[in-house]
mmCIF file of C-alpha atoms and ligand atoms in Angstrom:
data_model
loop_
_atom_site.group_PDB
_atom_site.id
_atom_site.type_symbol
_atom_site.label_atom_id
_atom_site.label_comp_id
_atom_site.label_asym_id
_atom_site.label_seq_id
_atom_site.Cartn_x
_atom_site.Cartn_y
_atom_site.Cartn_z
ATOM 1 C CA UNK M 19 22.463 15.720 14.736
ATOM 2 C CA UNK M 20 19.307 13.584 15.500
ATOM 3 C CA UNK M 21 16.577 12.018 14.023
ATOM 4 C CA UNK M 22 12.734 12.193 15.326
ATOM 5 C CA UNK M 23 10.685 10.590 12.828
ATOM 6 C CA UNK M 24 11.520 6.821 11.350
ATOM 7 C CA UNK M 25 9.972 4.240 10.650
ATOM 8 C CA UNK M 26 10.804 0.004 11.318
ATOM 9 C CA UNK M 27 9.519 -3.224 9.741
ATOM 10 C CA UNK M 28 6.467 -2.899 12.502
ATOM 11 C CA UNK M 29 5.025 -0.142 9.636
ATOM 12 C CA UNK M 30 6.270 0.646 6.368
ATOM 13 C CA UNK M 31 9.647 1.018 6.878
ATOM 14 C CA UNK M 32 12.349 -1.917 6.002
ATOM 15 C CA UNK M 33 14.819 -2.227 9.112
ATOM 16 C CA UNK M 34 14.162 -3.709 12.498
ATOM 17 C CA UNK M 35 14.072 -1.584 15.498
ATOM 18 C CA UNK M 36 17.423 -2.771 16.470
ATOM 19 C CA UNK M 37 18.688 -2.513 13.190
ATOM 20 C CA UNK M 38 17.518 1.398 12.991
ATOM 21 C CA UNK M 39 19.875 2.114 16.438
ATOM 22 C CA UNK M 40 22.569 0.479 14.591
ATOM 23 C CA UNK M 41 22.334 2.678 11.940
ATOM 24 C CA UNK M 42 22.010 5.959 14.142
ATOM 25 C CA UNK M 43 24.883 4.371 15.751
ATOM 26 C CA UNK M 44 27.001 4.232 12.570
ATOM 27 C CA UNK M 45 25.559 7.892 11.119
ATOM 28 C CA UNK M 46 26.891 9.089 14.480
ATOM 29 C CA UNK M 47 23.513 10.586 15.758
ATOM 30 C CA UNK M 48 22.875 11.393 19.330
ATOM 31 C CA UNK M 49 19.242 10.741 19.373
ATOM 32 C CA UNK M 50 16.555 8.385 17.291
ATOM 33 C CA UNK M 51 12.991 8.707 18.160
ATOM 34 C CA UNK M 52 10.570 5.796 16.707
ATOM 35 C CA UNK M 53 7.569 6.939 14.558
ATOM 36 C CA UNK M 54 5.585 4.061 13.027
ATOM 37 C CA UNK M 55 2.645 4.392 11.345
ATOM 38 C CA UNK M 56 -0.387 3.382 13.854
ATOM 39 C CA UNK M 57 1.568 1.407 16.083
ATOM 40 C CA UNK M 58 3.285 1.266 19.340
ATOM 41 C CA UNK M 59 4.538 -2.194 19.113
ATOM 42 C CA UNK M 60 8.335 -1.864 17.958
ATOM 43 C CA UNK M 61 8.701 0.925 21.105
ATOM 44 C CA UNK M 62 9.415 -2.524 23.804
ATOM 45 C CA UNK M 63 12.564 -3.701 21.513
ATOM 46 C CA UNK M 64 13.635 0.133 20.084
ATOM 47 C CA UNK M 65 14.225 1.163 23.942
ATOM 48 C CA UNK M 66 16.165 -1.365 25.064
ATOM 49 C CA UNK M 67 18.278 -1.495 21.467
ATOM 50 C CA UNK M 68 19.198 2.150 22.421
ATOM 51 C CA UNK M 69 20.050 1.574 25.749
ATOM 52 C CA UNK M 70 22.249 -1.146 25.551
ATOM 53 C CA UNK M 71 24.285 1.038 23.065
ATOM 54 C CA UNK M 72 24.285 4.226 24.733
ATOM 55 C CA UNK M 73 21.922 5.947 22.494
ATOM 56 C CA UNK M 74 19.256 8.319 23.278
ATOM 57 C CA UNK M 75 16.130 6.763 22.063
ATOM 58 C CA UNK M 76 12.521 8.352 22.371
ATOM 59 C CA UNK M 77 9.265 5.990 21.766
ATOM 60 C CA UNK M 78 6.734 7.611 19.806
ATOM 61 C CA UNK M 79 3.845 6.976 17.125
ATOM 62 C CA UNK M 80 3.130 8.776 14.074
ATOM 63 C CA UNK M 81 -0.690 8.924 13.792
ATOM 64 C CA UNK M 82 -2.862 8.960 10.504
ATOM 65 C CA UNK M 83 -5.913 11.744 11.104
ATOM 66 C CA UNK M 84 -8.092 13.147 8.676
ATOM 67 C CA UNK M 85 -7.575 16.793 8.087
ATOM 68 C CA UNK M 86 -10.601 19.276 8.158
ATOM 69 C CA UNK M 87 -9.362 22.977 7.446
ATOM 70 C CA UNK M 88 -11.197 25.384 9.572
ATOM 71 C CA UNK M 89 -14.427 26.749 8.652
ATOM 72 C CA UNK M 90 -14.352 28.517 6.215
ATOM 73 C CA UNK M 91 -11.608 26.689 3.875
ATOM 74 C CA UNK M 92 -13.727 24.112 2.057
ATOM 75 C CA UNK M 93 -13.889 20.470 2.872
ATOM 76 C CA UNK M 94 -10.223 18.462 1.795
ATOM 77 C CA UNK M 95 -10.446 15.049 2.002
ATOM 78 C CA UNK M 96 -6.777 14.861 3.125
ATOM 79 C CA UNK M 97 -4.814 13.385 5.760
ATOM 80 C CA UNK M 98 -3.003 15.161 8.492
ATOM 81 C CA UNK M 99 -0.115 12.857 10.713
ATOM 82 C CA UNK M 100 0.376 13.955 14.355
ATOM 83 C CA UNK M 101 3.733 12.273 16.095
ATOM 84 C CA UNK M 102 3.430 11.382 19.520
ATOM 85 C CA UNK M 103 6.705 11.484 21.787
ATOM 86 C CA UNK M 104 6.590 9.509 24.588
ATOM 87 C CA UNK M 105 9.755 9.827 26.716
ATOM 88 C CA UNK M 106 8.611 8.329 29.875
ATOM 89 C CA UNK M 107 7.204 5.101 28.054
ATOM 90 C CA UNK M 108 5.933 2.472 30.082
ATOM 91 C CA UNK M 109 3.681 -0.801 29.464
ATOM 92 C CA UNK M 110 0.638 1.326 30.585
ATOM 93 C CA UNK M 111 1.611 3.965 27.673
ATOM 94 C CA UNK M 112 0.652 1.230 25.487
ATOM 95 C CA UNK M 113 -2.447 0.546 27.036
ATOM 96 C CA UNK M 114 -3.848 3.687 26.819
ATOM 97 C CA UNK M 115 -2.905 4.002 22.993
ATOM 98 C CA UNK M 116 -5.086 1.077 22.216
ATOM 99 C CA UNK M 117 -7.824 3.048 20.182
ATOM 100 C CA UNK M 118 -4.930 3.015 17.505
ATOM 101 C CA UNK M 119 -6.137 -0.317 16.598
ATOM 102 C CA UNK M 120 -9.628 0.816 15.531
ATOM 103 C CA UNK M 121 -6.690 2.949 12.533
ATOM 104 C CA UNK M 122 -5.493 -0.352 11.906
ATOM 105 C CA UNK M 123 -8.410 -2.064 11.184
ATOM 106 C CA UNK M 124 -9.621 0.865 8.896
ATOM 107 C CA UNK M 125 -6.293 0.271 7.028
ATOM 108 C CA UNK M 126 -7.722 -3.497 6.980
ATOM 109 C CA UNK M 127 -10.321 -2.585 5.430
ATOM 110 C CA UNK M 128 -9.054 -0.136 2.662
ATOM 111 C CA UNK M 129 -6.435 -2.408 1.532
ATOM 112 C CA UNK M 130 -8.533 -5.155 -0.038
ATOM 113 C CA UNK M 131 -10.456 -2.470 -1.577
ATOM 114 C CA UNK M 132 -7.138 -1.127 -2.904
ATOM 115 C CA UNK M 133 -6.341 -4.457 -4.512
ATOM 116 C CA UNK M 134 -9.028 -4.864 -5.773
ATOM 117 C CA UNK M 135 -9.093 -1.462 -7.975
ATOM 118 C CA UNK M 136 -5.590 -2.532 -9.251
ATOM 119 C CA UNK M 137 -7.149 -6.061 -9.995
ATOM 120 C CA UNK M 138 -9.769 -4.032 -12.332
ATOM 121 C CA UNK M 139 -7.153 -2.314 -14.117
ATOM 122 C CA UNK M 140 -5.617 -4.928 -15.121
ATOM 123 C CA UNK M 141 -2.487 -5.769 -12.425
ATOM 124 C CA UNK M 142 -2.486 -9.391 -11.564
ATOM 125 C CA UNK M 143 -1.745 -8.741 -7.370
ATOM 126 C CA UNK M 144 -3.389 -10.652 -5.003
ATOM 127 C CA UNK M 145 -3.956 -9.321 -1.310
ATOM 128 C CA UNK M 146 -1.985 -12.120 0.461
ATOM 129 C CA UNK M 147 1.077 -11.100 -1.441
ATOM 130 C CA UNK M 148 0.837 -7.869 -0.086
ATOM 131 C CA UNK M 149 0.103 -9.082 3.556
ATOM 132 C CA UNK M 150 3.281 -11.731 2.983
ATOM 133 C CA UNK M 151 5.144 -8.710 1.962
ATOM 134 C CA UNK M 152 4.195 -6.835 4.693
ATOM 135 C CA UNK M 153 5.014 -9.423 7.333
ATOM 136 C CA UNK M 154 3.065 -7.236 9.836
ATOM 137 C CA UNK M 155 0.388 -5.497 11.606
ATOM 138 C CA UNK M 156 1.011 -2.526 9.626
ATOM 139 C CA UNK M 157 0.023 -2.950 5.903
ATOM 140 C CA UNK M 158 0.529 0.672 4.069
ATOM 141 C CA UNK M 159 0.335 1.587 0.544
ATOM 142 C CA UNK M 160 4.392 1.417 0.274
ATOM 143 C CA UNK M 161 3.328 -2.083 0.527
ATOM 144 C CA UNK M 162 1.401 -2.461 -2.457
ATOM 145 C CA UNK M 163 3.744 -0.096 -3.731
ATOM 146 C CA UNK M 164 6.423 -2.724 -3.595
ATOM 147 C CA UNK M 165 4.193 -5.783 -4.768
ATOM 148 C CA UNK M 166 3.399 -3.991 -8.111
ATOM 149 C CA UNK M 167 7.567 -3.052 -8.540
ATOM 150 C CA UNK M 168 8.277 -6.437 -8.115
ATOM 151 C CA UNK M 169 5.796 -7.642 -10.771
ATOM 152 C CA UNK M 170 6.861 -5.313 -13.480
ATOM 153 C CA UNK M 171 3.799 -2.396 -13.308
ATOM 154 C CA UNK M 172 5.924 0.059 -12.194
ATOM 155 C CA UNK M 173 9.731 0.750 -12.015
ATOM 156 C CA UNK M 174 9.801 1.797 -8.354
ATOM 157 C CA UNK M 175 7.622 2.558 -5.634
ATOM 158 C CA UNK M 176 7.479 6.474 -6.691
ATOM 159 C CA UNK M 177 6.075 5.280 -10.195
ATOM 160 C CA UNK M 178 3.759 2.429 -8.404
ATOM 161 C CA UNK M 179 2.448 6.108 -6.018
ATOM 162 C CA UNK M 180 1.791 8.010 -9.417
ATOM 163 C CA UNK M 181 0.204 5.925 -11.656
ATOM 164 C CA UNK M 182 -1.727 4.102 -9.026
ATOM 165 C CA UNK M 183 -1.400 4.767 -5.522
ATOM 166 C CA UNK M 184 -1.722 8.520 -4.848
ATOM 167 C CA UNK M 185 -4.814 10.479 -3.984
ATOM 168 C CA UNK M 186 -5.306 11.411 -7.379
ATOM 169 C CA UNK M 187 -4.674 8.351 -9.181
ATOM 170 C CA UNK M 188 -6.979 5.636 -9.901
ATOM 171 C CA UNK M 189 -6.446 2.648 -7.285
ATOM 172 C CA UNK M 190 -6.882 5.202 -4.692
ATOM 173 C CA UNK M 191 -8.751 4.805 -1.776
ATOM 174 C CA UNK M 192 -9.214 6.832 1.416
ATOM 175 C CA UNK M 193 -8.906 5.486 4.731
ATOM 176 C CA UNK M 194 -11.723 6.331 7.342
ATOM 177 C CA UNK M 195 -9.490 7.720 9.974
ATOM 178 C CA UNK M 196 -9.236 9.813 13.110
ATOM 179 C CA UNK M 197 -10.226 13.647 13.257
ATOM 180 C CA UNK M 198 -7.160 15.690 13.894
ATOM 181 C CA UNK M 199 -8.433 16.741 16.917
ATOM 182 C CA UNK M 200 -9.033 13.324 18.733
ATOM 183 C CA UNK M 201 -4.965 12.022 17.653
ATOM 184 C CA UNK M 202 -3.552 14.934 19.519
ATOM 185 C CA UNK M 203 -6.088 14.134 22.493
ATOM 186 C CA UNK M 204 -4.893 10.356 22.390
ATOM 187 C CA UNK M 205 -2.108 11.072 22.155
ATOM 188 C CA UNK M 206 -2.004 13.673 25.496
ATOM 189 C CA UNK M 207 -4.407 11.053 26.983
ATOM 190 C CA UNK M 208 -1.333 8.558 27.031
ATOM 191 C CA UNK M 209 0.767 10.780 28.379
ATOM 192 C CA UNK M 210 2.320 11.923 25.371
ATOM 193 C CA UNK M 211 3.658 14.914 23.688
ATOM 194 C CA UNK M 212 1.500 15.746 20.656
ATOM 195 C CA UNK M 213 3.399 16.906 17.447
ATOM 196 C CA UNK M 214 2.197 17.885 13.922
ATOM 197 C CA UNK M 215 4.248 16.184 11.311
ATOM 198 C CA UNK M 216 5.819 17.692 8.278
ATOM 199 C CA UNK M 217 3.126 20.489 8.199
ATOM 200 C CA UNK M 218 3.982 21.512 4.641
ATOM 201 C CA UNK M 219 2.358 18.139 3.321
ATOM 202 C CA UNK M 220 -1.192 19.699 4.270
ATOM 203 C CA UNK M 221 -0.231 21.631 1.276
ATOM 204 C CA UNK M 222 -1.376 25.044 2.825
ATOM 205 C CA UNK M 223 0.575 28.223 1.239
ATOM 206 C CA UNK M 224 -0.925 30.560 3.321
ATOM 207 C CA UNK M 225 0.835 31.066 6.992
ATOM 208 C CA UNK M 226 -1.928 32.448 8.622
ATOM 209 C CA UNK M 227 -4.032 29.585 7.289
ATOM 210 C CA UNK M 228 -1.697 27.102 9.193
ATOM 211 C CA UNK M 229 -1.926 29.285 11.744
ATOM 212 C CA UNK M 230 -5.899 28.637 12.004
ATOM 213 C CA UNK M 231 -5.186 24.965 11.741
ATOM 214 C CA UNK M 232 -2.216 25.350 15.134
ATOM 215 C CA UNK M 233 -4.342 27.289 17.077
ATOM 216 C CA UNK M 234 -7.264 24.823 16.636
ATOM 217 C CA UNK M 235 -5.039 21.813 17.717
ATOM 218 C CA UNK M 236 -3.261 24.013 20.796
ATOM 219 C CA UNK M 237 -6.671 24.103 22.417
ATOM 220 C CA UNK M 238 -6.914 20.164 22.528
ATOM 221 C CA UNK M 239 -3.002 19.513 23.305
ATOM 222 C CA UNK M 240 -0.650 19.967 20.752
ATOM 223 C CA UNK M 241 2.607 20.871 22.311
ATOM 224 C CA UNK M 242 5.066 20.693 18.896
ATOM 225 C CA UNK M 243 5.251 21.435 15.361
ATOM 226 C CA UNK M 244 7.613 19.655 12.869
ATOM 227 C CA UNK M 245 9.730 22.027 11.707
ATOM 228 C CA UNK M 246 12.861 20.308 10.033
ATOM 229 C CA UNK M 247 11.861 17.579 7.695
ATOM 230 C CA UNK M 248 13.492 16.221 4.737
ATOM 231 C CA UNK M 249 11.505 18.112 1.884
ATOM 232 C CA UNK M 250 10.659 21.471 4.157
ATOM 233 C CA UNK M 251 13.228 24.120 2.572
ATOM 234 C CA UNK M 252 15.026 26.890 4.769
ATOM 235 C CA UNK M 253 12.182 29.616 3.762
ATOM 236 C CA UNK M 254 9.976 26.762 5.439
ATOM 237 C CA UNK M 255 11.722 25.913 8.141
ATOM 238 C CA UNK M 256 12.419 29.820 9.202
ATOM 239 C CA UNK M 257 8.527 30.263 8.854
ATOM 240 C CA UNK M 258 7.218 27.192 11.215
ATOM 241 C CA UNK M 259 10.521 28.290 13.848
ATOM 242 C CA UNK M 260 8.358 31.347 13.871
ATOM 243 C CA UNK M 261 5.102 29.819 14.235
ATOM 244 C CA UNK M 262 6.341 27.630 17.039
ATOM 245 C CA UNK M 263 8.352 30.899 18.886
ATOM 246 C CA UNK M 264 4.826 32.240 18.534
ATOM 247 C CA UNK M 265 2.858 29.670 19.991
ATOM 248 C CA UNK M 266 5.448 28.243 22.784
ATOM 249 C CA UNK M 267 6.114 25.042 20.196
ATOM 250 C CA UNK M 268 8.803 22.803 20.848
ATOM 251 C CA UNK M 269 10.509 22.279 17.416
ATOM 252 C CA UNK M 270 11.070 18.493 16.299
ATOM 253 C CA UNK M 271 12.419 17.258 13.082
ATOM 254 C CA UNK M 272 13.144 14.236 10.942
ATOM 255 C CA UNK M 273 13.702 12.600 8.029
ATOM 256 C CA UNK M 274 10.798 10.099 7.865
ATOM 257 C CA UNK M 275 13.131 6.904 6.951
ATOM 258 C CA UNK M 276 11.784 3.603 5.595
ATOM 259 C CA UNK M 277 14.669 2.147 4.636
ATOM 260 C CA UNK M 278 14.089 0.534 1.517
ATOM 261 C CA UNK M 279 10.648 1.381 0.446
ATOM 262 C CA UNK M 280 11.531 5.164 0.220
ATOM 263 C CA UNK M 281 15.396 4.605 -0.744
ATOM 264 C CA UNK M 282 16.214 8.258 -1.355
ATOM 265 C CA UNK M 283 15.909 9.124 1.905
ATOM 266 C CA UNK M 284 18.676 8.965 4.337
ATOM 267 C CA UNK M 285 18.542 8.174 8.239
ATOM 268 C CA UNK M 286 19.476 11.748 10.166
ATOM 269 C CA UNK M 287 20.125 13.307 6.382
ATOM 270 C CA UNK M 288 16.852 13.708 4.634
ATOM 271 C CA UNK M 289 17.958 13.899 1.157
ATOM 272 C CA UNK M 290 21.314 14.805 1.947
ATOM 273 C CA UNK M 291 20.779 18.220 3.661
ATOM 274 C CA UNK M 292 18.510 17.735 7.013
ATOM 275 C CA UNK M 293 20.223 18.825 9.788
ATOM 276 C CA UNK M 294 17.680 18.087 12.711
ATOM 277 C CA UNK M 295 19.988 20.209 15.927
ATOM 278 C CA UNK M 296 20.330 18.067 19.149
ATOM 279 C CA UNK M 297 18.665 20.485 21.038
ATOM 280 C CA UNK M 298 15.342 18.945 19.449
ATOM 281 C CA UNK M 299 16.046 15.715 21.401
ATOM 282 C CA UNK M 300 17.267 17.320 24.469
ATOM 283 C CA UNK M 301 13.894 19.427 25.575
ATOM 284 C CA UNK M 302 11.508 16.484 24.188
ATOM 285 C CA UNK M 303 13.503 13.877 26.171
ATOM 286 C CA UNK M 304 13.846 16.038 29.637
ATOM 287 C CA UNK M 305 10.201 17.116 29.333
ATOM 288 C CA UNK M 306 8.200 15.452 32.060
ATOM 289 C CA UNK M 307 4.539 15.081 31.064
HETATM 290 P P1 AMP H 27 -0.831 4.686 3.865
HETATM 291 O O1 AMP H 27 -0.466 4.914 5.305
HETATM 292 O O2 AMP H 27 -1.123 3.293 3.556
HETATM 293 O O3 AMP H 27 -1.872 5.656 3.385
HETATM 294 O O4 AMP H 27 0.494 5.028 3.058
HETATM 295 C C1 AMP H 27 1.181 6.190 3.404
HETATM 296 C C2 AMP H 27 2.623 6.000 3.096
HETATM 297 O O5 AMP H 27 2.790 6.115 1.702
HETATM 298 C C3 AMP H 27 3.506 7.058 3.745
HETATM 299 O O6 AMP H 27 4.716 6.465 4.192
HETATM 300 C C4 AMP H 27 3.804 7.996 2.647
HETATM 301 O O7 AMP H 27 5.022 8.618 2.783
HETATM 302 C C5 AMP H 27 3.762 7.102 1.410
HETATM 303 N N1 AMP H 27 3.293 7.936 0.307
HETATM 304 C C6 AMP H 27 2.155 8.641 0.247
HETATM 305 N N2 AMP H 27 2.036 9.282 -0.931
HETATM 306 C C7 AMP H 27 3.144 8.977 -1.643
HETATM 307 C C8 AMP H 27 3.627 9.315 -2.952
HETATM 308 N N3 AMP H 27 2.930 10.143 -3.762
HETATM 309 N N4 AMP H 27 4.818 8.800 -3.335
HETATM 310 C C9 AMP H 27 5.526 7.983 -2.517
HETATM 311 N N5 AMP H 27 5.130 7.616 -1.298
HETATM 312 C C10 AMP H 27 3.965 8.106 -0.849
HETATM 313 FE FE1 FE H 28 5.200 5.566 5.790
HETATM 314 FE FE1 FE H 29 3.759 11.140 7.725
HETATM 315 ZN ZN1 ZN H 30 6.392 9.159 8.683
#
């Protein structure tokens, strides 16, 4: 088994680069790719972790685009992710991935306004406790999330998402982001192998409407779809194998770990069922791009 998609202290997630190979090491996976949020920065230390241990690591992003449906579906304001898999990284792979800290600073910008909403409805939080909490470039919602469990408005971060954090609750506050379409291209741009992430989070139930939305981001690069995640059941997985058989998809999966700010989730085991097949590691880390 493998892993494609986790996160390190250099997002949202609570373990160190290093200390996510150690882990694989001691699940027993055979391959970890690195997915923060926004950032390439953990990618330097994650490669050479896995190397000096033998395990087969993959750099990669996980990007934060906004998500227009194609014409004809209505305007969401939602967010799509699109992984990037870089398995020939090099210091110039960085370099090109730059523009990612134009997402940053739009996160920079939401989170004050964030705080500030919670500040109105009462919760006593100040933005620098969420940047100390943080203790990086990366400050996500989890974040606050964490800030409010430890000061009593919320029993864990799932109750801090629903009564304040989540697109339909109050503190909410989008983030001006990337179109879809221009993540995959940076992604390809860098050399990169564009992949969409956990595609049932768009929330689409029709197939053929995903369908619209793959064929739309083929055209500007994507070369993968997500198909094994941790909340995707077999009647989803068995539809987006087809989808990607259809299209010429590679097939990637993960379990999104964060360690400790999501601490349900298991590295490699989703919720206790993800099985993510080495062969998933295999054709992303022999493709040459
Ligand atoms: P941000 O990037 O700041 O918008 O925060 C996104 C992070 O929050 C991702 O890691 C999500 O998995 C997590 N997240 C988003 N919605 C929820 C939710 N309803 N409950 C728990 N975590 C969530
Ligand atoms: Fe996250
Ligand atoms: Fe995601
Ligand atoms: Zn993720």
């Amino acid at each position: 088994m493998v892993d494609l998609h986790v996160h390190s202290t250099h997002s949202d997630g609570t373990l160190t680069p290093t200390q996510l190979v150690e882990e694989a090491m001691s699940a027993g996976l055979h391959a970890l790719a690195l997915t923060d949020h926004d950032t390439v920065s953990g990618n330097d230390e994650f490669l050479s972790a896995g190397r000096a241990c033998g395990l087969c690591v993959i750099a990669g992003v996980e990007i934060s685009a906004q998500f227009t449906p194609p014409e004809g579906d209505g305007v969401r304001d939602d967010e799509m992710h699109i992984l990037g898999y870089f398995p020939q990284w090099s210091p110039s792979t960085a370099g090109h991935l730059a523009p990612l800290a134009d997402i940053r600073a739009a996160r920079n910008e939401r989170n004050p306004k964030i705080v500030a909403r919670l500040q109105a409805l009462g919760c006593d939080v100040q933005y620098e406790e969420v940047i100390a909490h943080a203790g990086n470039e990366v400050v996500g919602r989890p974040h606050i999330a964490a800030v409010l469990v430890e000061k009593g408005y919320a029993k864990d971060s799932q109750e801090a998402f629903s009564r304040f954090l989540a697109k339909d609750a109050p503190a909410y506050v989008p983030k001006a982001i990337l179109p879809q379409r221009e993540a995959v291209e940076l992604i390809a741009r860098a050399g990169g192998i564009p992949v969409l992430a956990h595609p049932k989070l768009l929330g689409i139930s029709n197939p053929r409407e995903l369908e619209r939305v793959l064929v739309e981001l083929i055209e500007v690069g994507l070369r993968g779809i997500e198909a094994y995640y941790s909340t995707h059941q077999p009647a989803d997985v068995e539809c987006y194998l087809r989808l990607a058989e259809r299209y010429g998809l590679l097939v990637t999966g993960g379990s999104d770990y964060h360690g400790g700010n999501k601490p349900r989730i298991q590295l490699g085991r989703g919720f206790g069922t993800l099985q993510v097949p080495d062969r998933c590691a295999q054709m992303l880390a022999e493709l040459v791009t």
